Amino acid sequence: MMEINQDVTRRGFLKTLTMAGAAIAVLPMLPRAAHAAAGFEKVGAAGDFTVGDFKKVTRADGSSLYVTKKADGTFLALSSRCTHKGCEVLWSPGSKSFKCPCHNGQFDAAGNVVSGPPKTALPSPTTKVEGGSVLVQS
Ligand code: FES
């Protein structure tokens, strides 16, 4: 009789331990899922970005964006995909522009076409700040 109670207790403990492990594994996914449900995803902390420079971030879908903090404290996000044929553009801090290595397309720091074959600006998803995090529209 005593052994049965100990076995039940041991099973109960292992079950509780398994459930706690599953909860711990799922917990880090909750904030991202909440933002995705609202149509925004976190790309970093507000303090990660500097006025006048762009930081490349990776989105949940694997695509990348360039994000910067503007002088007025808001944030600007620009797609890293060239609007000509989709090559990855590169931020050039010296010239404060984005250059496309494929056909020499060039965009200014606002994403507007400066020269080369691209006809349209880099797409710029909406950004917002919540709780010290920079969020970009999905
Ligand atoms: S793909 Fe960028 S200029 Fe052609």
PDB file of C-alpha atoms and ligand atoms in Angstrom:
ATOM      1  CA  MET A   1       0.000   0.000   0.000  1.00  0.00           C
ATOM      2  CA  MET A   2       2.824   2.350   0.860  1.00  0.00           C
ATOM      3  CA  GLU A   3       4.626   1.632  -2.438  1.00  0.00           C
ATOM      4  CA  ILE A   4       1.537   2.527  -4.502  1.00  0.00           C
ATOM      5  CA  ASN A   5       1.299   5.937  -2.852  1.00  0.00           C
ATOM      6  CA  GLN A   6       4.997   6.582  -3.456  1.00  0.00           C
ATOM      7  CA  ASP A   7       4.595   5.557  -7.130  1.00  0.00           C
ATOM      8  CA  VAL A   8       1.618   7.890  -7.565  1.00  0.00           C
ATOM      9  CA  THR A   9       3.573  10.690  -5.924  1.00  0.00           C
ATOM     10  CA  ARG A  10       6.590  10.028  -8.170  1.00  0.00           C
ATOM     11  CA  ARG A  11       4.351  10.026 -11.282  1.00  0.00           C
ATOM     12  CA  GLY A  12       2.674  13.205 -10.161  1.00  0.00           C
ATOM     13  CA  PHE A  13       6.026  14.851  -9.615  1.00  0.00           C
ATOM     14  CA  LEU A  14       7.302  13.815 -13.072  1.00  0.00           C
ATOM     15  CA  LYS A  15       4.076  15.027 -14.696  1.00  0.00           C
ATOM     16  CA  THR A  16       4.379  18.393 -12.958  1.00  0.00           C
ATOM     17  CA  LEU A  17       8.047  18.610 -13.968  1.00  0.00           C
ATOM     18  CA  THR A  18       7.174  17.869 -17.627  1.00  0.00           C
ATOM     19  CA  MET A  19       4.419  20.489 -17.663  1.00  0.00           C
ATOM     20  CA  ALA A  20       6.729  23.088 -16.091  1.00  0.00           C
ATOM     21  CA  GLY A  21       9.388  22.330 -18.733  1.00  0.00           C
ATOM     22  CA  ALA A  22       6.856  22.766 -21.536  1.00  0.00           C
ATOM     23  CA  ALA A  23       5.672  26.074 -20.057  1.00  0.00           C
ATOM     24  CA  ILE A  24       9.251  27.353 -19.820  1.00  0.00           C
ATOM     25  CA  ALA A  25       9.879  26.356 -23.457  1.00  0.00           C
ATOM     26  CA  VAL A  26       6.767  28.187 -24.715  1.00  0.00           C
ATOM     27  CA  LEU A  27       7.135  31.340 -22.582  1.00  0.00           C
ATOM     28  CA  PRO A  28       9.744  33.146 -24.775  1.00  0.00           C
ATOM     29  CA  MET A  29       7.471  32.740 -27.829  1.00  0.00           C
ATOM     30  CA  LEU A  30       4.513  34.555 -26.270  1.00  0.00           C
ATOM     31  CA  PRO A  31       5.608  38.208 -26.740  1.00  0.00           C
ATOM     32  CA  ARG A  32       6.447  37.648 -30.426  1.00  0.00           C
ATOM     33  CA  ALA A  33       3.149  35.856 -31.030  1.00  0.00           C
ATOM     34  CA  ALA A  34       1.279  38.714 -29.349  1.00  0.00           C
ATOM     35  CA  HIS A  35       2.982  41.286 -31.596  1.00  0.00           C
ATOM     36  CA  ALA A  36       2.423  39.148 -34.710  1.00  0.00           C
ATOM     37  CA  ALA A  37      -1.268  38.925 -33.856  1.00  0.00           C
ATOM     38  CA  ALA A  38      -1.414  42.716 -33.740  1.00  0.00           C
ATOM     39  CA  GLY A  39       0.342  42.930 -37.148  1.00  0.00           C
ATOM     40  CA  PHE A  40       3.674  44.109 -35.750  1.00  0.00           C
ATOM     41  CA  GLU A  41       6.865  42.314 -34.831  1.00  0.00           C
ATOM     42  CA  LYS A  42       9.683  43.362 -32.520  1.00  0.00           C
ATOM     43  CA  VAL A  43      12.983  44.113 -34.268  1.00  0.00           C
ATOM     44  CA  GLY A  44      14.982  45.380 -31.308  1.00  0.00           C
ATOM     45  CA  ALA A  45      15.160  47.653 -28.307  1.00  0.00           C
ATOM     46  CA  ALA A  46      14.880  51.401 -28.927  1.00  0.00           C
ATOM     47  CA  GLY A  47      18.373  51.832 -27.494  1.00  0.00           C
ATOM     48  CA  ASP A  48      19.821  49.515 -30.168  1.00  0.00           C
ATOM     49  CA  PHE A  49      19.419  52.183 -32.888  1.00  0.00           C
ATOM     50  CA  THR A  50      21.332  55.401 -33.476  1.00  0.00           C
ATOM     51  CA  VAL A  51      20.331  58.614 -35.228  1.00  0.00           C
ATOM     52  CA  GLY A  52      22.082  58.859 -38.596  1.00  0.00           C
ATOM     53  CA  ASP A  53      22.993  55.197 -38.932  1.00  0.00           C
ATOM     54  CA  PHE A  54      21.084  52.100 -40.005  1.00  0.00           C
ATOM     55  CA  LYS A  55      21.141  48.714 -38.330  1.00  0.00           C
ATOM     56  CA  LYS A  56      20.208  45.620 -40.319  1.00  0.00           C
ATOM     57  CA  VAL A  57      17.645  43.398 -38.576  1.00  0.00           C
ATOM     58  CA  THR A  58      16.148  40.042 -39.499  1.00  0.00           C
ATOM     59  CA  ARG A  59      12.384  39.563 -39.435  1.00  0.00           C
ATOM     60  CA  ALA A  60      10.561  36.453 -38.258  1.00  0.00           C
ATOM     61  CA  ASP A  61      10.058  35.379 -41.904  1.00  0.00           C
ATOM     62  CA  GLY A  62      13.814  35.548 -42.562  1.00  0.00           C
ATOM     63  CA  SER A  63      13.736  38.748 -44.639  1.00  0.00           C
ATOM     64  CA  SER A  64      15.768  41.723 -43.508  1.00  0.00           C
ATOM     65  CA  LEU A  65      15.237  45.419 -42.969  1.00  0.00           C
ATOM     66  CA  TYR A  66      17.368  48.430 -42.228  1.00  0.00           C
ATOM     67  CA  VAL A  67      16.161  50.392 -39.196  1.00  0.00           C
ATOM     68  CA  THR A  68      17.280  53.768 -37.893  1.00  0.00           C
ATOM     69  CA  LYS A  69      16.267  56.218 -35.216  1.00  0.00           C
ATOM     70  CA  LYS A  70      15.287  59.617 -36.596  1.00  0.00           C
ATOM     71  CA  ALA A  71      16.198  62.944 -34.986  1.00  0.00           C
ATOM     72  CA  ASP A  72      12.603  63.410 -33.797  1.00  0.00           C
ATOM     73  CA  GLY A  73      12.774  60.114 -31.861  1.00  0.00           C
ATOM     74  CA  THR A  74      10.642  58.108 -34.278  1.00  0.00           C
ATOM     75  CA  PHE A  75      11.997  55.163 -36.255  1.00  0.00           C
ATOM     76  CA  LEU A  76      12.348  54.449 -39.975  1.00  0.00           C
ATOM     77  CA  ALA A  77      12.440  50.942 -41.443  1.00  0.00           C
ATOM     78  CA  LEU A  78      13.411  50.240 -45.049  1.00  0.00           C
ATOM     79  CA  SER A  79      13.376  46.981 -46.943  1.00  0.00           C
ATOM     80  CA  SER A  80      16.832  45.694 -47.796  1.00  0.00           C
ATOM     81  CA  ARG A  81      15.534  44.357 -51.157  1.00  0.00           C
ATOM     82  CA  CYS A  82      16.300  46.478 -54.202  1.00  0.00           C
ATOM     83  CA  THR A  83      13.149  47.418 -56.095  1.00  0.00           C
ATOM     84  CA  HIS A  84      14.830  46.676 -59.431  1.00  0.00           C
ATOM     85  CA  LYS A  85      15.483  42.924 -59.354  1.00  0.00           C
ATOM     86  CA  GLY A  86      15.480  42.145 -55.621  1.00  0.00           C
ATOM     87  CA  CYS A  87      19.173  42.105 -54.772  1.00  0.00           C
ATOM     88  CA  GLU A  88      20.214  42.948 -51.223  1.00  0.00           C
ATOM     89  CA  VAL A  89      21.131  46.632 -50.894  1.00  0.00           C
ATOM     90  CA  LEU A  90      24.016  47.660 -48.632  1.00  0.00           C
ATOM     91  CA  TRP A  91      24.054  50.657 -46.306  1.00  0.00           C
ATOM     92  CA  SER A  92      27.027  52.911 -46.920  1.00  0.00           C
ATOM     93  CA  PRO A  93      27.562  55.134 -43.824  1.00  0.00           C
ATOM     94  CA  GLY A  94      30.131  57.303 -45.621  1.00  0.00           C
ATOM     95  CA  SER A  95      27.766  58.395 -48.384  1.00  0.00           C
ATOM     96  CA  LYS A  96      24.618  57.999 -46.235  1.00  0.00           C
ATOM     97  CA  SER A  97      23.043  55.944 -48.994  1.00  0.00           C
ATOM     98  CA  PHE A  98      22.080  52.397 -49.925  1.00  0.00           C
ATOM     99  CA  LYS A  99      23.924  50.843 -52.841  1.00  0.00           C
ATOM    100  CA  CYS A 100      22.831  47.840 -54.830  1.00  0.00           C
ATOM    101  CA  PRO A 101      25.771  45.723 -55.960  1.00  0.00           C
ATOM    102  CA  CYS A 102      23.850  44.063 -58.815  1.00  0.00           C
ATOM    103  CA  HIS A 103      23.301  46.982 -61.233  1.00  0.00           C
ATOM    104  CA  ASN A 104      24.611  49.982 -59.265  1.00  0.00           C
ATOM    105  CA  GLY A 105      21.239  51.213 -58.084  1.00  0.00           C
ATOM    106  CA  GLN A 106      21.433  53.802 -55.330  1.00  0.00           C
ATOM    107  CA  PHE A 107      18.899  55.008 -52.746  1.00  0.00           C
ATOM    108  CA  ASP A 108      19.143  57.871 -50.264  1.00  0.00           C
ATOM    109  CA  ALA A 109      18.739  57.514 -46.486  1.00  0.00           C
ATOM    110  CA  ALA A 110      14.957  57.896 -46.860  1.00  0.00           C
ATOM    111  CA  GLY A 111      14.857  55.018 -49.381  1.00  0.00           C
ATOM    112  CA  ASN A 112      14.253  57.230 -52.437  1.00  0.00           C
ATOM    113  CA  VAL A 113      15.915  56.336 -55.748  1.00  0.00           C
ATOM    114  CA  VAL A 114      19.032  58.411 -56.401  1.00  0.00           C
ATOM    115  CA  SER A 115      20.401  56.693 -59.502  1.00  0.00           C
ATOM    116  CA  GLY A 116      20.503  53.472 -61.497  1.00  0.00           C
ATOM    117  CA  PRO A 117      17.772  51.249 -62.859  1.00  0.00           C
ATOM    118  CA  PRO A 118      15.375  51.130 -59.846  1.00  0.00           C
ATOM    119  CA  LYS A 119      12.197  53.134 -60.497  1.00  0.00           C
ATOM    120  CA  THR A 120      10.606  52.975 -57.034  1.00  0.00           C
ATOM    121  CA  ALA A 121      11.751  53.709 -53.495  1.00  0.00           C
ATOM    122  CA  LEU A 122      12.580  51.022 -50.962  1.00  0.00           C
ATOM    123  CA  PRO A 123       9.374  49.892 -49.216  1.00  0.00           C
ATOM    124  CA  SER A 124       9.043  51.363 -45.723  1.00  0.00           C
ATOM    125  CA  PRO A 125       6.836  49.437 -43.293  1.00  0.00           C
ATOM    126  CA  THR A 126       5.213  51.372 -40.438  1.00  0.00           C
ATOM    127  CA  THR A 127       7.133  51.431 -37.160  1.00  0.00           C
ATOM    128  CA  LYS A 128       6.135  52.138 -33.587  1.00  0.00           C
ATOM    129  CA  VAL A 129       7.645  51.915 -30.118  1.00  0.00           C
ATOM    130  CA  GLU A 130       5.988  50.025 -27.283  1.00  0.00           C
ATOM    131  CA  GLY A 131       7.539  49.391 -23.901  1.00  0.00           C
ATOM    132  CA  GLY A 132      10.994  50.369 -25.145  1.00  0.00           C
ATOM    133  CA  SER A 133      10.851  47.984 -28.118  1.00  0.00           C
ATOM    134  CA  VAL A 134      10.836  48.966 -31.788  1.00  0.00           C
ATOM    135  CA  LEU A 135       8.032  47.221 -33.675  1.00  0.00           C
ATOM    136  CA  VAL A 136       7.678  46.974 -37.437  1.00  0.00           C
ATOM    137  CA  GLN A 137       4.473  46.212 -39.299  1.00  0.00           C
ATOM    138  CA  SER A 138       4.420  42.605 -40.502  1.00  0.00           C
TER     139      SER A 138
HETATM  140  S1  FES B   1      18.780  44.649 -58.548  1.00  0.00           S
HETATM  141 FE1  FES B   1      19.375  46.510 -57.648  1.00  0.00          FE
HETATM  142  S2  FES B   1      19.936  47.772 -59.297  1.00  0.00           S
HETATM  143 FE2  FES B   1      19.275  45.939 -60.216  1.00  0.00          FE
END
